[in-house]
Short mmCIF file of C-alpha atoms in Angstrom, two decimals:
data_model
loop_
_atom_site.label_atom_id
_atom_site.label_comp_id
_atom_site.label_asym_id
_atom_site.label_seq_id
_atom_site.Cartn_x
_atom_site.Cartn_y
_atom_site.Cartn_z
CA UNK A 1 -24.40 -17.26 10.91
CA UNK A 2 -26.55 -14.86 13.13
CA UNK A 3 -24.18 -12.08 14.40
CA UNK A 4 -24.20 -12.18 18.45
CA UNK A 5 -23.49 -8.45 20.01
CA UNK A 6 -20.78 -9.05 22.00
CA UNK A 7 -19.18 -7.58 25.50
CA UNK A 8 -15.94 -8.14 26.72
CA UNK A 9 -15.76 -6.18 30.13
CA UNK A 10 -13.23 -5.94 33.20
CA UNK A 11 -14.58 -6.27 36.75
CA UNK A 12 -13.20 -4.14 39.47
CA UNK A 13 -14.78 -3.82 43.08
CA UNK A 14 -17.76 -1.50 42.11
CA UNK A 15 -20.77 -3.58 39.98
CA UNK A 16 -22.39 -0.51 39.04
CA UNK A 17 -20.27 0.53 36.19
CA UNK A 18 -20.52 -3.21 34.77
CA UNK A 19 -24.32 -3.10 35.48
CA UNK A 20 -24.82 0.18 33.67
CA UNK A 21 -22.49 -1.23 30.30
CA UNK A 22 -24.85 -4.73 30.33
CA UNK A 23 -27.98 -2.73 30.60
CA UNK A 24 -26.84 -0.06 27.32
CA UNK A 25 -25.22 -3.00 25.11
CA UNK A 26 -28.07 -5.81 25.68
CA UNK A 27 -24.97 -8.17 24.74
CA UNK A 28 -25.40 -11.56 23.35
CA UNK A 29 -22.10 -12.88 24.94
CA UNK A 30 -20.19 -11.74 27.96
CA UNK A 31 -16.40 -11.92 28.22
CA UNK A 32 -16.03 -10.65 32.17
CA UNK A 33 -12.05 -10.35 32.60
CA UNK A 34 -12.31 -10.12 36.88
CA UNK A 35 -9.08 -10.34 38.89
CA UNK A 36 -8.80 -13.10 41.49
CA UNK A 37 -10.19 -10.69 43.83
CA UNK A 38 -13.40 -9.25 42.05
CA UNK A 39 -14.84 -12.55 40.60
CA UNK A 40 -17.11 -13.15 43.12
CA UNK A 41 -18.84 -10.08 41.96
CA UNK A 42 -20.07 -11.93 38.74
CA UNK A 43 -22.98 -13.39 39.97
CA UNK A 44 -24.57 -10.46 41.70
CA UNK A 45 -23.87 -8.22 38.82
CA UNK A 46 -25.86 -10.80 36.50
CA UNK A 47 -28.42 -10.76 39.48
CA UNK A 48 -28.94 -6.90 39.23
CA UNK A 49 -28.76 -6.60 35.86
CA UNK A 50 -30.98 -9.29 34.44
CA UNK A 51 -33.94 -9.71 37.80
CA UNK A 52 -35.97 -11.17 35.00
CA UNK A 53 -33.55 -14.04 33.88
CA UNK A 54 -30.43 -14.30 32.32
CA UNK A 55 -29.67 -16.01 28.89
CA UNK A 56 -26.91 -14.46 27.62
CA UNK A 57 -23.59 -16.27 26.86
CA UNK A 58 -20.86 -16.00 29.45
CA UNK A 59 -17.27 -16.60 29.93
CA UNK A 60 -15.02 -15.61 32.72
CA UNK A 61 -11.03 -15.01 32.54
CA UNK A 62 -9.44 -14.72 35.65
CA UNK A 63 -6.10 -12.53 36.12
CA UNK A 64 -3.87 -13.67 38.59
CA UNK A 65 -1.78 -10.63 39.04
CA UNK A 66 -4.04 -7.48 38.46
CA UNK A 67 -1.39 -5.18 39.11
CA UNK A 68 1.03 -6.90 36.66
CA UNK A 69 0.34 -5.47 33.32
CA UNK A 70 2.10 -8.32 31.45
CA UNK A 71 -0.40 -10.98 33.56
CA UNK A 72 -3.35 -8.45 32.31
CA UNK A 73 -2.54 -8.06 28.80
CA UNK A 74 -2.25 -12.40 28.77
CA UNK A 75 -5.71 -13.23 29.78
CA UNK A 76 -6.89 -10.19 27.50
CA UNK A 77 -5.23 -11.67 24.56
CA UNK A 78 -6.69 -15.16 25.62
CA UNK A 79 -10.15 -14.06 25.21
CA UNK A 80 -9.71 -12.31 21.59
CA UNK A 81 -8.29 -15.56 20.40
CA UNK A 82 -10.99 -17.57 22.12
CA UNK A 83 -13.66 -14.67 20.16
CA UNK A 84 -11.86 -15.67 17.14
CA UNK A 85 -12.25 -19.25 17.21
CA UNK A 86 -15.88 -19.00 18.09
CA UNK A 87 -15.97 -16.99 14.59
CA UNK A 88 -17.79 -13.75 15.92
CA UNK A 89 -17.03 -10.41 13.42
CA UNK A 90 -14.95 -7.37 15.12
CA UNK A 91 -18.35 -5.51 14.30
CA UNK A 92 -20.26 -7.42 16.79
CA UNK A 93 -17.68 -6.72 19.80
CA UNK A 94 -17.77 -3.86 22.32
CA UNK A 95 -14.82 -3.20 24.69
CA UNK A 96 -15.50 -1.95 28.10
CA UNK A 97 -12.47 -0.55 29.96
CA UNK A 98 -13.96 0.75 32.97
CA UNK A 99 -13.88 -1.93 35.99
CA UNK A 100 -10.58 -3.10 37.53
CA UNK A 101 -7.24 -2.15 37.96
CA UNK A 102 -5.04 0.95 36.18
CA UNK A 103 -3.21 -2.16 35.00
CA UNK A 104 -6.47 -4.20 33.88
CA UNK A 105 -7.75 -1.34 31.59
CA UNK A 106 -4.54 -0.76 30.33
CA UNK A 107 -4.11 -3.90 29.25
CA UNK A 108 -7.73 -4.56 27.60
CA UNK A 109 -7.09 -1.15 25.39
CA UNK A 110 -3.98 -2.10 23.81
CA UNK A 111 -5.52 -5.99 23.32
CA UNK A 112 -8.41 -4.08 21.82
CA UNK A 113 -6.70 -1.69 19.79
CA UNK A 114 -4.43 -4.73 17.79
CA UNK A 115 -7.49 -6.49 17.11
CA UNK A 116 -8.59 -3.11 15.49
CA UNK A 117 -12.10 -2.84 18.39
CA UNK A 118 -13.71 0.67 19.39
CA UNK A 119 -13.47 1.23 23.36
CA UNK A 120 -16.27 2.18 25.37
CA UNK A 121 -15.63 3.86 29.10
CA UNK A 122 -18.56 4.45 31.76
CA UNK A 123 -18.36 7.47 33.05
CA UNK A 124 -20.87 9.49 34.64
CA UNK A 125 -22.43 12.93 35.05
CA UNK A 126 -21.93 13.23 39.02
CA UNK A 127 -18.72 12.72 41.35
CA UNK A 128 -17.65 12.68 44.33
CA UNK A 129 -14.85 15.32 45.79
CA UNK A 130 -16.11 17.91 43.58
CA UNK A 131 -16.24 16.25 40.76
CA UNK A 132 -12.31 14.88 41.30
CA UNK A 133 -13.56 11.11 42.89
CA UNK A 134 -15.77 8.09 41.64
CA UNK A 135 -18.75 8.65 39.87
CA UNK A 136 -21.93 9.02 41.62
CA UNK A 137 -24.29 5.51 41.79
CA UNK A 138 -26.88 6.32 39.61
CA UNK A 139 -25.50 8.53 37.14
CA UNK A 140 -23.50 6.45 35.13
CA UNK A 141 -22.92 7.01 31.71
CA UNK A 142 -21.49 5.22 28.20
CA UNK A 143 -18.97 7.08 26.42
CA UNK A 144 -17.33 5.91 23.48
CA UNK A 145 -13.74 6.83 22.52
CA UNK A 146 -12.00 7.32 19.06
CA UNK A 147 -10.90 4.35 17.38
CA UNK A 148 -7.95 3.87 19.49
CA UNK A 149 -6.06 2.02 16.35
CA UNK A 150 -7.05 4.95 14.27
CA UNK A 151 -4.49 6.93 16.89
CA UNK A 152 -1.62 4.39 17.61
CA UNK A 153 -1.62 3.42 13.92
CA UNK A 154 1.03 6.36 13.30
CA UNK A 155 4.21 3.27 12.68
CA UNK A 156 1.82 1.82 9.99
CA UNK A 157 0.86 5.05 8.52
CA UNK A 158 4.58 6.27 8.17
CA UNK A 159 4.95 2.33 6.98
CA UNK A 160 3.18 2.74 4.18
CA UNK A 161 4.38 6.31 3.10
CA UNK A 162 7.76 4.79 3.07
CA UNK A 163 6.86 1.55 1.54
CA UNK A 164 5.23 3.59 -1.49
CA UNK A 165 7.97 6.52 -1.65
CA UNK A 166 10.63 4.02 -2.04
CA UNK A 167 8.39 1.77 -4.72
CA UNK A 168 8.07 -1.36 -2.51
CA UNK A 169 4.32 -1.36 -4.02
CA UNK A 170 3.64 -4.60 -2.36
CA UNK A 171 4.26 -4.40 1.05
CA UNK A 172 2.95 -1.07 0.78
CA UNK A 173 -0.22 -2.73 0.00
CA UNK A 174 0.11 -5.48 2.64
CA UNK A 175 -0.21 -2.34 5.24
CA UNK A 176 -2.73 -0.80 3.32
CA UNK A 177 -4.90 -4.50 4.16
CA UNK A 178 -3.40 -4.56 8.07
CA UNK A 179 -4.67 -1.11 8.29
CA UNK A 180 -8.05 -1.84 6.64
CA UNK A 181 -9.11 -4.78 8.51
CA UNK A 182 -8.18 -2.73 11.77
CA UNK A 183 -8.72 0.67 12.12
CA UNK A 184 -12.44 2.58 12.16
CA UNK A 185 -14.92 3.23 8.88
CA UNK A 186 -13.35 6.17 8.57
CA UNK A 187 -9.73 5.35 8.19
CA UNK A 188 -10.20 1.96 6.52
CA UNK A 189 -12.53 3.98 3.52
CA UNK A 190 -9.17 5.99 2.99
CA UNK A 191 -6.67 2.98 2.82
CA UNK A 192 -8.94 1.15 0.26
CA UNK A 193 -8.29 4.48 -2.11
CA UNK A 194 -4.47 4.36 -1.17
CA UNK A 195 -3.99 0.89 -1.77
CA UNK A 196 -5.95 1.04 -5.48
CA UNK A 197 -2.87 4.00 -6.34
CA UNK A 198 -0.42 2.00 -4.67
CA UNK A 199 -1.69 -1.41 -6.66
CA UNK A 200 -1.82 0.75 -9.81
CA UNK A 201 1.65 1.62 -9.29
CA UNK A 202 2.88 -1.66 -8.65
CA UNK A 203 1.30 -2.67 -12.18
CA UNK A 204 2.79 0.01 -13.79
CA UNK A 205 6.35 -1.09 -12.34
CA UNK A 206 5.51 -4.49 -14.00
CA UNK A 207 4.53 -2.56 -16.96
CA UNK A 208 1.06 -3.25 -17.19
CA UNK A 209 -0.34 0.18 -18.20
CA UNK A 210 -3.93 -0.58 -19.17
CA UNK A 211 -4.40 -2.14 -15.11
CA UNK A 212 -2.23 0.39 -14.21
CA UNK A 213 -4.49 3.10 -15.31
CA UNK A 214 -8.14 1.76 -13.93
CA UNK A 215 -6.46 1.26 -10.72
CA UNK A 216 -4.58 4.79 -10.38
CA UNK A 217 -8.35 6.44 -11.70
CA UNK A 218 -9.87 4.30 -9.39
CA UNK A 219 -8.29 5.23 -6.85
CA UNK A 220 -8.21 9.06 -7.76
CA UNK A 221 -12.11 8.94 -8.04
CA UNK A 222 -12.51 6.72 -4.58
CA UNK A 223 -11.26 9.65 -2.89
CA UNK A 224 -12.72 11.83 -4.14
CA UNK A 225 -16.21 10.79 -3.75
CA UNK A 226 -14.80 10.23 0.28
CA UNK A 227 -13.90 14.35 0.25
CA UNK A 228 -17.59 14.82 0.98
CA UNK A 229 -17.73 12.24 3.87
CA UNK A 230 -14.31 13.65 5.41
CA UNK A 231 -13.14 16.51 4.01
CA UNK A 232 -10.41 17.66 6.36
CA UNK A 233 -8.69 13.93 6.03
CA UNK A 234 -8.94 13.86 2.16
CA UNK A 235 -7.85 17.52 1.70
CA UNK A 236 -4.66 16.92 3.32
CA UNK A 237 -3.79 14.27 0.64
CA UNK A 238 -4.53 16.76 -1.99
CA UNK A 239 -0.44 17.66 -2.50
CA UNK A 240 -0.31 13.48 -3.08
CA UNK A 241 -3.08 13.70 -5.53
CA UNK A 242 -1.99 16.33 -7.64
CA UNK A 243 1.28 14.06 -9.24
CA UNK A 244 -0.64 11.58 -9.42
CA UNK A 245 -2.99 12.90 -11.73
CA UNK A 246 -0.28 14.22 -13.65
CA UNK A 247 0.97 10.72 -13.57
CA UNK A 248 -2.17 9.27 -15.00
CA UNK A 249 -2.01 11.55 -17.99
CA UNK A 250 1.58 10.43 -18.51
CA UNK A 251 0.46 7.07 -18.56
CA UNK A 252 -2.65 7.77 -20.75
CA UNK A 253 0.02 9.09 -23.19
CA UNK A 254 1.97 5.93 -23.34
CA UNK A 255 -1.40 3.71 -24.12
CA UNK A 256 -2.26 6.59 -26.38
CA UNK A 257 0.84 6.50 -28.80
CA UNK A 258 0.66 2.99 -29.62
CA UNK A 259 -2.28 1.33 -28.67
CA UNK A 260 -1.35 -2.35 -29.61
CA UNK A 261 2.35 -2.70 -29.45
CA UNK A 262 3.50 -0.49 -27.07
CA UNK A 263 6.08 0.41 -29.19
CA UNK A 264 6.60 4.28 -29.03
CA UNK A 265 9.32 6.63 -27.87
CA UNK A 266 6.55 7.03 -25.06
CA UNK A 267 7.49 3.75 -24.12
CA UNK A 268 10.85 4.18 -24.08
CA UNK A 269 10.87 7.22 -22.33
CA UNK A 270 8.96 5.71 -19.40
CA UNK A 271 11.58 2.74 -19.78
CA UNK A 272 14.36 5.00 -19.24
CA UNK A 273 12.61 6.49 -16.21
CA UNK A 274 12.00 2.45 -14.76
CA UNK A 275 15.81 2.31 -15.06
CA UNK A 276 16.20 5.17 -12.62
CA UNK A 277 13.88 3.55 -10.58
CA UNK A 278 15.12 0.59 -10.31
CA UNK A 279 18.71 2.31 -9.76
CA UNK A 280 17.20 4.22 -6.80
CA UNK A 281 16.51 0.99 -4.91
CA UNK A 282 20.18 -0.06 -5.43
CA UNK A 283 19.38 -2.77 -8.81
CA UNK A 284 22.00 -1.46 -10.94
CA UNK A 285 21.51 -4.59 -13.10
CA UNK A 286 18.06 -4.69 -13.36
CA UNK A 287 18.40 -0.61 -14.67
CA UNK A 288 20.77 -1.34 -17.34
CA UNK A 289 18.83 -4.22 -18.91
CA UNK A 290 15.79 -1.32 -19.00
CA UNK A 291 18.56 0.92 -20.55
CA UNK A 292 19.11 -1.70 -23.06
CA UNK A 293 15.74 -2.30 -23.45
CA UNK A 294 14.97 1.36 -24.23
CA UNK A 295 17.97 1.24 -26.82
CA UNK A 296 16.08 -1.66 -28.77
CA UNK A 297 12.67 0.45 -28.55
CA UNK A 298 13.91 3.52 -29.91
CA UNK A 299 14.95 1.07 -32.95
CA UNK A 300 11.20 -0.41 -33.52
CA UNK A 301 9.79 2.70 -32.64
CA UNK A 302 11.33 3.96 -36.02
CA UNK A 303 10.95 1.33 -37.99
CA UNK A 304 6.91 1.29 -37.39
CA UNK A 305 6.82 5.04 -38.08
CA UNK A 306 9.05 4.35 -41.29
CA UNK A 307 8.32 0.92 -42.38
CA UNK A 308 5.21 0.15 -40.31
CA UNK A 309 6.73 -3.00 -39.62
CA UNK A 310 8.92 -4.24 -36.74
CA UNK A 311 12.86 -5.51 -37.06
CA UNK A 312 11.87 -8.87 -36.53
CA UNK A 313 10.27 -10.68 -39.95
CA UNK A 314 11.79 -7.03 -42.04
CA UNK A 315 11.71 -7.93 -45.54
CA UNK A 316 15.15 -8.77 -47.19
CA UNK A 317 14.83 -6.71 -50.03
CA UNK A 318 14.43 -3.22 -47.95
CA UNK A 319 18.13 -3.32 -46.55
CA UNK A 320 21.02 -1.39 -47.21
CA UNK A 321 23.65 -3.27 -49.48
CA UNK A 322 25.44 -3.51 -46.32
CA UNK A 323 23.21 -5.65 -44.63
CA UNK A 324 22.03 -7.43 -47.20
CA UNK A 325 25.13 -8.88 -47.82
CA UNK A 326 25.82 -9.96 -43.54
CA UNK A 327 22.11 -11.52 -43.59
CA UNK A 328 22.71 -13.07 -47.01
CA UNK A 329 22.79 -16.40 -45.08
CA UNK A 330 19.96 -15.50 -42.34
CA UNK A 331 17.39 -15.24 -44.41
CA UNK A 332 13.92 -16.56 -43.01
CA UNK A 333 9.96 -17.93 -44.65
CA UNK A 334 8.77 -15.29 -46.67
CA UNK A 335 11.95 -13.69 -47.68
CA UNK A 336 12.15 -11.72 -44.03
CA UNK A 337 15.31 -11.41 -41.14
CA UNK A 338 15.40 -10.90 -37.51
CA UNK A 339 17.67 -7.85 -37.49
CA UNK A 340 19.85 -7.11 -34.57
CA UNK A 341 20.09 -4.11 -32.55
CA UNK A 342 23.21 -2.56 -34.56
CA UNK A 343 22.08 -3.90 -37.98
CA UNK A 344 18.62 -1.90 -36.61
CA UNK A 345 20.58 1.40 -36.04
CA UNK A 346 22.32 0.97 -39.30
CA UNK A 347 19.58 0.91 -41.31
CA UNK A 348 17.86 3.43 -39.90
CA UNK A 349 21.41 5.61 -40.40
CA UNK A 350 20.79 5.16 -44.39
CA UNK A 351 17.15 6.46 -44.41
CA UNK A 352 18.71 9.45 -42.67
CA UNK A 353 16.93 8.82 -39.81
CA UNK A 354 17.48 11.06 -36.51
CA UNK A 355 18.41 8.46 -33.94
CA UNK A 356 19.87 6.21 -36.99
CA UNK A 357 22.54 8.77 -36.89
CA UNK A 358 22.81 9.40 -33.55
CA UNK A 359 23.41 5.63 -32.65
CA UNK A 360 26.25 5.55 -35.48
CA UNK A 361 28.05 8.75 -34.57
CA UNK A 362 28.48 7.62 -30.90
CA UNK A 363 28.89 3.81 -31.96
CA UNK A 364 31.86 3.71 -29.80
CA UNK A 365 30.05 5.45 -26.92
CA UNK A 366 27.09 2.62 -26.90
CA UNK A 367 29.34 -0.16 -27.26
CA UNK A 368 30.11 0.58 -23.84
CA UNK A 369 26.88 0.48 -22.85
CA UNK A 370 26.09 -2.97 -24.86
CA UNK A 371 29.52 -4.49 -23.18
CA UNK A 372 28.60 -3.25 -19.49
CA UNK A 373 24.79 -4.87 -19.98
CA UNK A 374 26.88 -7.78 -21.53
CA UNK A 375 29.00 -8.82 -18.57
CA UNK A 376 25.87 -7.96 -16.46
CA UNK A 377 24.64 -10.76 -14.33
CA UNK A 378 20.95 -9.87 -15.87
CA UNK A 379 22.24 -11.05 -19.61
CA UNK A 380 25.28 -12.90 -20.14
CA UNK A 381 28.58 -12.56 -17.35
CA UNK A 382 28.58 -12.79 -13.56
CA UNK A 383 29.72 -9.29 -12.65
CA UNK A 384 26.97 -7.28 -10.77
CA UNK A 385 27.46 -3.96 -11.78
CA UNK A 386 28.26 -0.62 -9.28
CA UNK A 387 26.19 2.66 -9.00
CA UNK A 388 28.88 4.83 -10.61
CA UNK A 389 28.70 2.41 -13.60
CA UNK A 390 24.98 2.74 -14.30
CA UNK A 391 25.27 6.39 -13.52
CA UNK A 392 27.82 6.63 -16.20
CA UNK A 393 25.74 4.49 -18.64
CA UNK A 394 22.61 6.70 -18.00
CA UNK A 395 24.74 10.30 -18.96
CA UNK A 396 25.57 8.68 -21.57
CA UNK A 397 22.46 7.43 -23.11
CA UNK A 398 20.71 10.76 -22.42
CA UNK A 399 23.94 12.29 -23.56
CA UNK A 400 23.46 10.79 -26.96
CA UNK A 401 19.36 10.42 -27.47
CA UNK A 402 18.27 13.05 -25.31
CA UNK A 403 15.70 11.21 -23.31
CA UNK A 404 15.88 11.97 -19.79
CA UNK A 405 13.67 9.59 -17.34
CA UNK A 406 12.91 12.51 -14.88
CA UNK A 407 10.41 13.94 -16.79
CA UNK A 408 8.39 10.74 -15.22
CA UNK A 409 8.16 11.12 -11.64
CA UNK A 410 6.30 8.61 -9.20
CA UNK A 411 4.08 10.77 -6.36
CA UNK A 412 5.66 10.90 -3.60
CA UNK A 413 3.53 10.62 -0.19
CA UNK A 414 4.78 13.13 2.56
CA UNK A 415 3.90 11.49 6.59
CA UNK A 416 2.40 14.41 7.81
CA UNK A 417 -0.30 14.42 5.25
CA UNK A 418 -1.37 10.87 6.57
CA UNK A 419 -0.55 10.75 10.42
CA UNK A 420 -3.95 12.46 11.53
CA UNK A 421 -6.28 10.72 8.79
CA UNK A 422 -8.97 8.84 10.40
CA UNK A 423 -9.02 10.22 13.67
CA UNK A 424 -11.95 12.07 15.01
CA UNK A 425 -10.32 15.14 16.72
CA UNK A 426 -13.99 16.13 18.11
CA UNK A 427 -14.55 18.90 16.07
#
């Protein structure tokens, strides 16, 4: 579809400002927004402006009530959704604020600025009273005002720096596409780096690394190639960028250390640092099953650096006496059993193995732990379990193993660093 430039323009009682914005723009569709008052003007405007014919588009919206801001702001919003039904882009629209009432442009900016449009104002280089009154005919002049989304955007900004602080990835990447689809070049370009981190930290939540990584490089490398564009906005984010790099090479260490499986005390250190996570947005279940989680890892983790096999399908003749005798009746096809987590530790305790006899020493300790995940609505009971609980759960584990989850910590996005990205101060 061929794009039509399009104007949507108030009329007030002087034609000359309307004139001036038909004759710079060349539209291909006219929106005039007149009060009840001014519509007559219309035709004489269209008269001056086009003495050789006119063949443009044109719609008219009436306001009723030009001094009623709530009567402006409806006829305003009727003509964006009549734009959007007619299917023209948000690149092809110019908003003109100058004719009408205090009321009418007021009205037309904020329409404009939540459909995400750049404002133009006609202005001019003479006026009256010493330079205090209306502008002089004949000296009119287009001027063209920062994105005004780019400015009022401040909620959505401070949205998303909460939204990704408190890792509610998702909705931090729903305002991350509000803000893109509405705000200038320059403050959309940022958002599509922010919401590549923000999606790679949503996949790392949901532990896929390998995604996790592109996106978080991505991301790291989109803004970087923007720091020659706009400097002063992407060197503000440079205390956000910093952890996340660090991030990235934590992450790079997890793929790193076992490549197929993902079984590695990487892996369960980054578990154990999930759990805190997840405890810091109040899922005290959905920690402890991570905690558990991290207790089976540490388990397979050994037995690949030991055995080079896993616990499940572990031949029958490489067990203790101990357990040979309890999986006597267990065993599976090729002479292998499934081995629990405790019949995991156990083993592990008769090859002398460091967290073999950790587990065993404090068997009373993470018995605790197993119960408290047991009764968990998450595995097998209907008791949700409290703050206190999973705090004591988590002293204990690191009490015992000595893996503490905040040596892992998510970047954390301060407001202030955001709030003046995209706007053009002028400078």
């Amino acid at each position: 579809m061929k794009s039509k430039k399009t104007l949507v323009i108030n009329v007030g009682g002087s034609p000359e400002p309307v004139i001036e914005s038909l004759n710079t723009h060349k539209p291909d569709v006219i929106y005039f927004i007149p009060s009840t008052e001014s519509q007559n003007k219309i035709d004489e405007i269209i008269s001056r402006a086009y003495p050789d014919g006119f063949t443009a588009q044109r719609y008219k919206f009436v306001i009723d009530d030009h001094n009623n801001l709530v009567s402006c702001y409806k006829q305003c919003f009727n003509v964006f959704e009549d734009i959007k039904k007619a299917g023209i882009s948000g690149k092809d629209i110019v908003i003109d604020l100058t004719g009408g009432t205090k009321q009418m442009s007021a009205a037309l900016a904020l329409a404009a600025t939540e459909q995400g449009l750049k404002v133009s104002y006609v202005g001019g280089e003479e006026r009256t009273k010493d330079g205090l009154g209306t502008v002089v005919s004949g000296t009119e002049k287009i001027y063209y005002s920062s994105h005004p989304f780019d400015i009022l955007a401040k909620t959505e900004k401070e949205r998303f720096c909460h939204y990704f602080n408190t890792y509610r990835f998702t909705p931090a990447i729903d305002v991350c596409n509000y803000v893109i689809d509405k705000s200038s070049q320059r403050m959309s370009s940022i958002f599509k780096c922010l919401k590549k981190i923000a999606e790679g930290y949503r996949n790392w939540d949901l532990f896929k690394f390998e995604n996790s990584l592109k996106s978080i490089n991505s991301g790291i490398n989109c803004l970087n190639r923007l720091s020659e564009l706009y400097q002063e906005d992407v060197s503000r984010l440079n205390d956000f960028l910093k952890p996340i790099k660090e991030n990235a090479n934590q992450l790079e260490g997890v793929l790193n250390a076992s490549p197929k499986e993902r079984i590695s005390m990487e892996t369960v250190e980054e578990l154990v640092a999930n759990a805190l996570r997840r405890a810091e947005e109040g899922k005290y279940d959905d920690a402890v099953a991570r905690l558990y989680r991290a207790l089976e890892m540490i388990a397979q983790s050994q037995f690949i650096k030991i055995y080079n096999q896993s616990t499940s399908k572990f031949p029958y003749d490489k067990l203790c006496d101990e357990l040979k005798e309890r999986y006597s009746g267990k065993i599976e096809k090729e002479n292998t059993v499934d081995l629990g987590c405790y019949s995991a530790y156990k083993q592990l305790s008769i090859e002398d193995n460091k967290y073999g006899k950790l587990f065993m020493q404090n068997e009373i300790k993470i018995k605790s732990l197993l119960e408290q995940r047991n009764k968990s609505i998450m595995a097998h009971g209907i008791t949700p379990l409290s703050k206190k609980k999973f705090e004591n759960l988590y002293d204990e584990f690191v009490g015992i193993f000595g893996i503490d989850g905040k040596k892992i910590k998510f970047a954390k996005l301060d407001p202030s660093a955001l709030i003046p990205v995209g706007i053009d101060w002028g400078n």
